[in-house]
Amino acid sequence: MAFLPLCKTDEVESGSSLRVEPDSLPPLAVFNLDGEFFVIHDTCTHGDASLCDGEIEDGEVECPWHNAKFCIKTGKALTFPAVEAQKTYLTRVVDGHVGIEV
Ligand code: FES
């Protein structure tokens, strides 16, 4: 496993998200939940919507297209029409950068 930095911690304010497009991976969504960072696939498993365009509330993100909700920590699909979980990544902060283990 190797650490892949995605962005600086100060690029993602608490309660918000940032879409990043690393080489050799699909677009990813970096979330900041009260100072804790989580990274999941950005493209909704139900369609092609970017979850970074969705509303964040209580640790969940709501897809902007058909309003499915996902748990940001686990990627689990919580409401229809999505049934498939978002892929999650082991997320760490190293030297002021948010990144994942790949
Ligand atoms: S594209 Fe996300 S719920 Fe349909």
CSV table of N, CA and C and ligand atoms in Angstrom, one decimal:
chain,number,residue,atom,x,y,z
A,1,MET,N,0.8,-1.2,0.0
A,1,MET,CA,0.0,0.0,0.0
A,1,MET,C,0.9,1.2,0.0
A,2,ALA,N,0.5,2.2,-0.7
A,2,ALA,CA,1.2,3.5,-0.8
A,2,ALA,C,0.2,4.6,-0.6
A,3,PHE,N,0.7,5.7,0.0
A,3,PHE,CA,-0.1,6.9,0.3
A,3,PHE,C,-0.1,7.7,-1.0
A,4,LEU,N,-1.4,8.0,-1.4
A,4,LEU,CA,-1.6,8.9,-2.6
A,4,LEU,C,-2.2,10.2,-2.2
A,5,PRO,N,-1.5,11.3,-2.1
A,5,PRO,CA,-2.1,12.6,-1.7
A,5,PRO,C,-3.1,13.0,-2.7
A,6,LEU,N,-4.2,13.6,-2.3
A,6,LEU,CA,-5.2,14.1,-3.2
A,6,LEU,C,-5.4,15.6,-3.2
A,7,CYS,N,-5.3,16.2,-2.0
A,7,CYS,CA,-5.5,17.6,-1.9
A,7,CYS,C,-4.9,18.0,-0.5
A,8,LYS,N,-4.9,19.4,-0.3
A,8,LYS,CA,-4.5,19.9,1.0
A,8,LYS,C,-5.7,19.9,1.9
A,9,THR,N,-5.5,19.7,3.2
A,9,THR,CA,-6.6,19.7,4.1
A,9,THR,C,-7.4,21.0,4.1
A,10,ASP,N,-6.7,22.1,3.9
A,10,ASP,CA,-7.4,23.4,3.9
A,10,ASP,C,-8.2,23.7,2.6
A,11,GLU,N,-8.1,22.8,1.7
A,11,GLU,CA,-8.9,22.9,0.4
A,11,GLU,C,-10.4,22.4,0.6
A,12,VAL,N,-10.6,21.7,1.7
A,12,VAL,CA,-11.9,21.1,2.0
A,12,VAL,C,-12.4,21.6,3.3
A,13,GLU,N,-13.3,22.5,3.3
A,13,GLU,CA,-13.8,23.1,4.6
A,13,GLU,C,-14.7,22.0,5.3
A,14,SER,N,-14.8,22.2,6.6
A,14,SER,CA,-15.7,21.3,7.4
A,14,SER,C,-17.1,21.3,6.8
A,15,GLY,N,-17.7,20.2,6.6
A,15,GLY,CA,-19.1,20.1,6.1
A,15,GLY,C,-19.2,20.2,4.6
A,16,SER,N,-18.0,20.1,3.9
A,16,SER,CA,-18.0,20.3,2.4
A,16,SER,C,-17.2,19.1,1.8
A,17,SER,N,-17.2,19.2,0.5
A,17,SER,CA,-16.5,18.1,-0.3
A,17,SER,C,-15.7,18.7,-1.4
A,18,LEU,N,-14.8,17.9,-2.0
A,18,LEU,CA,-14.0,18.4,-3.1
A,18,LEU,C,-13.8,17.2,-4.1
A,19,ARG,N,-14.1,17.4,-5.3
A,19,ARG,CA,-13.9,16.4,-6.3
A,19,ARG,C,-12.5,16.4,-6.8
A,20,VAL,N,-11.8,15.3,-6.9
A,20,VAL,CA,-10.5,15.2,-7.4
A,20,VAL,C,-10.4,14.1,-8.4
A,21,GLU,N,-9.5,14.3,-9.4
A,21,GLU,CA,-9.4,13.3,-10.5
A,21,GLU,C,-7.9,12.8,-10.6
A,22,PRO,N,-7.6,11.9,-9.7
A,22,PRO,CA,-6.2,11.4,-9.7
A,22,PRO,C,-6.0,10.5,-11.0
A,23,ASP,N,-4.7,10.4,-11.4
A,23,ASP,CA,-4.4,9.5,-12.5
A,23,ASP,C,-4.7,8.1,-12.1
A,24,SER,N,-5.3,7.3,-13.1
A,24,SER,CA,-5.5,5.9,-12.9
A,24,SER,C,-6.6,5.5,-11.9
A,25,LEU,N,-7.3,6.5,-11.5
A,25,LEU,CA,-8.5,6.2,-10.6
A,25,LEU,C,-9.7,7.0,-11.1
A,26,PRO,N,-10.9,6.5,-10.8
A,26,PRO,CA,-12.1,7.3,-11.2
A,26,PRO,C,-12.1,8.5,-10.3
A,27,PRO,N,-13.0,9.5,-10.7
A,27,PRO,CA,-13.1,10.7,-9.9
A,27,PRO,C,-13.5,10.3,-8.4
A,28,LEU,N,-12.9,11.0,-7.5
A,28,LEU,CA,-13.1,10.8,-6.1
A,28,LEU,C,-13.6,12.0,-5.4
A,29,ALA,N,-14.4,11.7,-4.3
A,29,ALA,CA,-14.9,12.8,-3.5
A,29,ALA,C,-14.3,12.8,-2.2
A,30,VAL,N,-13.7,13.9,-1.8
A,30,VAL,CA,-13.0,14.1,-0.5
A,30,VAL,C,-14.0,14.9,0.4
A,31,PHE,N,-14.4,14.3,1.5
A,31,PHE,CA,-15.3,14.9,2.4
A,31,PHE,C,-14.6,15.3,3.7
A,32,ASN,N,-15.0,16.4,4.3
A,32,ASN,CA,-14.6,16.8,5.6
A,32,ASN,C,-15.8,16.9,6.5
A,33,LEU,N,-15.8,15.9,7.5
A,33,LEU,CA,-16.9,15.9,8.4
A,33,LEU,C,-16.3,16.3,9.8
A,34,ASP,N,-16.5,17.5,10.1
A,34,ASP,CA,-16.0,18.0,11.4
A,34,ASP,C,-14.5,17.8,11.6
A,35,GLY,N,-13.8,18.0,10.6
A,35,GLY,CA,-12.3,17.8,10.7
A,35,GLY,C,-11.8,16.4,10.4
A,36,GLU,N,-12.7,15.5,10.2
A,36,GLU,CA,-12.3,14.1,9.8
A,36,GLU,C,-12.6,13.9,8.3
A,37,PHE,N,-11.6,13.3,7.6
A,37,PHE,CA,-11.7,13.2,6.2
A,37,PHE,C,-12.1,11.8,5.7
A,38,PHE,N,-12.9,11.8,4.7
A,38,PHE,CA,-13.3,10.5,4.1
A,38,PHE,C,-13.2,10.6,2.6
A,39,VAL,N,-12.9,9.6,1.9
A,39,VAL,CA,-12.8,9.6,0.4
A,39,VAL,C,-13.6,8.4,-0.1
A,40,ILE,N,-14.5,8.7,-1.0
A,40,ILE,CA,-15.3,7.7,-1.7
A,40,ILE,C,-15.3,8.0,-3.2
A,41,HIS,N,-15.8,7.1,-4.0
A,41,HIS,CA,-16.0,7.4,-5.4
A,41,HIS,C,-17.0,8.6,-5.5
A,42,ASP,N,-16.7,9.5,-6.5
A,42,ASP,CA,-17.6,10.6,-6.6
A,42,ASP,C,-18.8,10.3,-7.5
A,43,THR,N,-18.7,9.5,-8.4
A,43,THR,CA,-19.8,9.2,-9.4
A,43,THR,C,-20.8,8.3,-8.7
A,44,CYS,N,-22.0,8.7,-8.6
A,44,CYS,CA,-23.1,8.0,-8.0
A,44,CYS,C,-23.3,6.6,-8.6
A,45,THR,N,-23.5,5.6,-7.8
A,45,THR,CA,-23.6,4.2,-8.3
A,45,THR,C,-24.9,4.0,-9.1
A,46,HIS,N,-25.9,5.0,-9.0
A,46,HIS,CA,-27.1,4.9,-9.7
A,46,HIS,C,-27.1,5.5,-11.1
A,47,GLY,N,-26.2,6.5,-11.2
A,47,GLY,CA,-26.1,7.2,-12.5
A,47,GLY,C,-24.8,7.9,-12.6
A,48,ASP,N,-24.7,9.0,-13.3
A,48,ASP,CA,-23.5,9.7,-13.5
A,48,ASP,C,-23.3,11.0,-12.7
A,49,ALA,N,-24.1,11.2,-11.7
A,49,ALA,CA,-24.1,12.4,-11.0
A,49,ALA,C,-22.8,12.4,-10.1
A,50,SER,N,-22.3,13.7,-9.9
A,50,SER,CA,-21.2,13.9,-9.0
A,50,SER,C,-21.8,14.1,-7.6
A,51,LEU,N,-21.3,13.3,-6.7
A,51,LEU,CA,-21.8,13.4,-5.3
A,51,LEU,C,-21.3,14.7,-4.7
A,52,CYS,N,-20.2,15.2,-5.2
A,52,CYS,CA,-19.7,16.5,-4.7
A,52,CYS,C,-20.7,17.6,-4.9
A,53,ASP,N,-21.6,17.4,-5.8
A,53,ASP,CA,-22.7,18.5,-6.1
A,53,ASP,C,-23.9,18.2,-5.1
A,54,GLY,N,-23.8,17.2,-4.3
A,54,GLY,CA,-24.9,16.9,-3.4
A,54,GLY,C,-24.9,17.6,-2.1
A,55,GLU,N,-26.0,17.6,-1.4
A,55,GLU,CA,-26.1,18.2,0.0
A,55,GLU,C,-25.5,17.2,1.0
A,56,ILE,N,-24.8,17.7,2.0
A,56,ILE,CA,-24.2,16.9,3.1
A,56,ILE,C,-24.9,17.3,4.4
A,57,GLU,N,-25.4,16.2,5.0
A,57,GLU,CA,-26.1,16.4,6.3
A,57,GLU,C,-26.0,15.2,7.1
A,58,ASP,N,-25.6,15.3,8.4
A,58,ASP,CA,-25.5,14.2,9.3
A,58,ASP,C,-24.7,13.1,8.8
A,59,GLY,N,-23.6,13.4,8.2
A,59,GLY,CA,-22.7,12.3,7.8
A,59,GLY,C,-23.2,11.6,6.5
A,60,GLU,N,-24.2,12.1,5.9
A,60,GLU,CA,-24.7,11.5,4.6
A,60,GLU,C,-24.6,12.6,3.5
A,61,VAL,N,-24.5,12.0,2.3
A,61,VAL,CA,-24.6,12.9,1.1
A,61,VAL,C,-25.7,12.5,0.3
A,62,GLU,N,-26.5,13.5,-0.2
A,62,GLU,CA,-27.6,13.2,-1.0
A,62,GLU,C,-27.3,13.5,-2.5
A,63,CYS,N,-27.5,12.5,-3.3
A,63,CYS,CA,-27.2,12.7,-4.8
A,63,CYS,C,-28.1,13.8,-5.4
A,64,PRO,N,-27.4,14.7,-6.2
A,64,PRO,CA,-28.2,15.8,-6.7
A,64,PRO,C,-29.2,15.4,-7.8
A,65,TRP,N,-29.1,14.2,-8.3
A,65,TRP,CA,-30.0,13.8,-9.5
A,65,TRP,C,-31.3,13.2,-9.0
A,66,HIS,N,-31.2,12.1,-8.2
A,66,HIS,CA,-32.4,11.4,-7.8
A,66,HIS,C,-32.6,11.3,-6.3
A,67,ASN,N,-31.7,12.0,-5.6
A,67,ASN,CA,-31.9,12.1,-4.2
A,67,ASN,C,-31.6,10.9,-3.3
A,68,ALA,N,-30.9,9.9,-3.9
A,68,ALA,CA,-30.4,8.8,-3.1
A,68,ALA,C,-29.4,9.3,-2.0
A,69,LYS,N,-29.4,8.7,-0.9
A,69,LYS,CA,-28.5,9.1,0.2
A,69,LYS,C,-27.5,8.0,0.4
A,70,PHE,N,-26.2,8.5,0.7
A,70,PHE,CA,-25.1,7.5,1.0
A,70,PHE,C,-24.5,7.9,2.3
A,71,CYS,N,-24.1,6.9,3.1
A,71,CYS,CA,-23.3,7.2,4.2
A,71,CYS,C,-21.8,7.5,3.8
A,72,ILE,N,-21.4,8.7,4.2
A,72,ILE,CA,-20.0,9.1,3.7
A,72,ILE,C,-18.9,8.3,4.3
A,73,LYS,N,-19.1,7.8,5.5
A,73,LYS,CA,-18.1,7.0,6.2
A,73,LYS,C,-18.0,5.6,5.6
A,74,THR,N,-19.1,5.0,5.3
A,74,THR,CA,-19.1,3.6,4.8
A,74,THR,C,-19.4,3.4,3.3
A,75,GLY,N,-19.9,4.4,2.7
A,75,GLY,CA,-20.3,4.4,1.3
A,75,GLY,C,-21.7,3.7,1.1
A,76,LYS,N,-22.3,3.2,2.1
A,76,LYS,CA,-23.5,2.4,2.0
A,76,LYS,C,-24.6,3.3,1.4
A,77,ALA,N,-25.4,2.6,0.5
A,77,ALA,CA,-26.5,3.3,-0.1
A,77,ALA,C,-27.7,3.2,0.9
A,78,LEU,N,-28.2,4.3,1.4
A,78,LEU,CA,-29.2,4.4,2.5
A,78,LEU,C,-30.6,4.5,2.0
A,79,THR,N,-30.8,5.1,0.8
A,79,THR,CA,-32.1,5.3,0.3
A,79,THR,C,-32.1,5.0,-1.2
A,80,PHE,N,-33.3,4.6,-1.7
A,80,PHE,CA,-33.5,4.4,-3.2
A,80,PHE,C,-33.5,5.7,-3.9
A,81,PRO,N,-33.1,5.8,-5.1
A,81,PRO,CA,-33.0,4.6,-6.0
A,81,PRO,C,-31.7,3.9,-6.0
A,82,ALA,N,-30.7,4.4,-5.3
A,82,ALA,CA,-29.4,3.7,-5.3
A,82,ALA,C,-29.5,2.5,-4.3
A,83,VAL,N,-28.9,1.4,-4.8
A,83,VAL,CA,-28.8,0.2,-4.0
A,83,VAL,C,-27.4,-0.3,-3.8
A,84,GLU,N,-26.5,0.2,-4.6
A,84,GLU,CA,-25.1,-0.2,-4.6
A,84,GLU,C,-24.3,0.8,-3.9
A,85,ALA,N,-23.4,0.3,-3.0
A,85,ALA,CA,-22.6,1.2,-2.2
A,85,ALA,C,-21.6,1.9,-3.0
A,86,GLN,N,-21.2,3.1,-2.6
A,86,GLN,CA,-20.0,3.8,-3.1
A,86,GLN,C,-18.7,3.2,-2.6
A,87,LYS,N,-17.7,3.0,-3.5
A,87,LYS,CA,-16.5,2.5,-3.0
A,87,LYS,C,-15.8,3.5,-2.1
A,88,THR,N,-15.3,3.0,-1.0
A,88,THR,CA,-14.6,3.8,0.0
A,88,THR,C,-13.1,3.5,0.0
A,89,TYR,N,-12.3,4.5,0.5
A,89,TYR,CA,-10.8,4.3,0.5
A,89,TYR,C,-10.4,4.6,2.0
A,90,LEU,N,-9.3,3.9,2.3
A,90,LEU,CA,-8.6,4.1,3.6
A,90,LEU,C,-8.0,5.5,3.5
A,91,THR,N,-8.4,6.4,4.3
A,91,THR,CA,-8.1,7.8,4.1
A,91,THR,C,-7.2,8.3,5.3
A,92,ARG,N,-6.1,9.0,5.0
A,92,ARG,CA,-5.2,9.5,6.0
A,92,ARG,C,-4.9,11.0,5.7
A,93,VAL,N,-4.4,11.6,6.7
A,93,VAL,CA,-3.8,13.0,6.6
A,93,VAL,C,-2.3,12.9,6.9
A,94,VAL,N,-1.5,13.3,5.9
A,94,VAL,CA,-0.1,13.3,6.1
A,94,VAL,C,0.5,14.6,5.7
A,95,ASP,N,1.2,15.3,6.6
A,95,ASP,CA,1.8,16.6,6.2
A,95,ASP,C,0.9,17.6,5.6
A,96,GLY,N,-0.3,17.6,6.2
A,96,GLY,CA,-1.3,18.6,5.7
A,96,GLY,C,-2.0,18.2,4.4
A,97,HIS,N,-1.8,17.0,3.9
A,97,HIS,CA,-2.5,16.5,2.7
A,97,HIS,C,-3.4,15.4,3.1
A,98,VAL,N,-4.6,15.4,2.5
A,98,VAL,CA,-5.5,14.3,2.6
A,98,VAL,C,-5.2,13.3,1.4
A,99,GLY,N,-5.1,12.1,1.8
A,99,GLY,CA,-4.8,11.1,0.7
A,99,GLY,C,-5.4,9.7,1.1
A,100,ILE,N,-5.2,8.8,0.2
A,100,ILE,CA,-5.7,7.4,0.4
A,100,ILE,C,-4.6,6.4,0.3
A,101,GLU,N,-4.8,5.3,0.8
A,101,GLU,CA,-3.9,4.1,0.6
A,101,GLU,C,-4.3,3.3,-0.6
A,102,VAL,N,-3.4,3.2,-1.5
A,102,VAL,CA,-3.7,2.4,-2.8
A,102,VAL,C,-2.7,1.4,-3.0
B,1,FES,S1,-27.7,9.4,-10.2
B,1,FES,FE1,-27.6,9.4,-8.0
B,1,FES,S2,-29.5,8.7,-7.4
B,1,FES,FE2,-29.6,8.6,-9.5
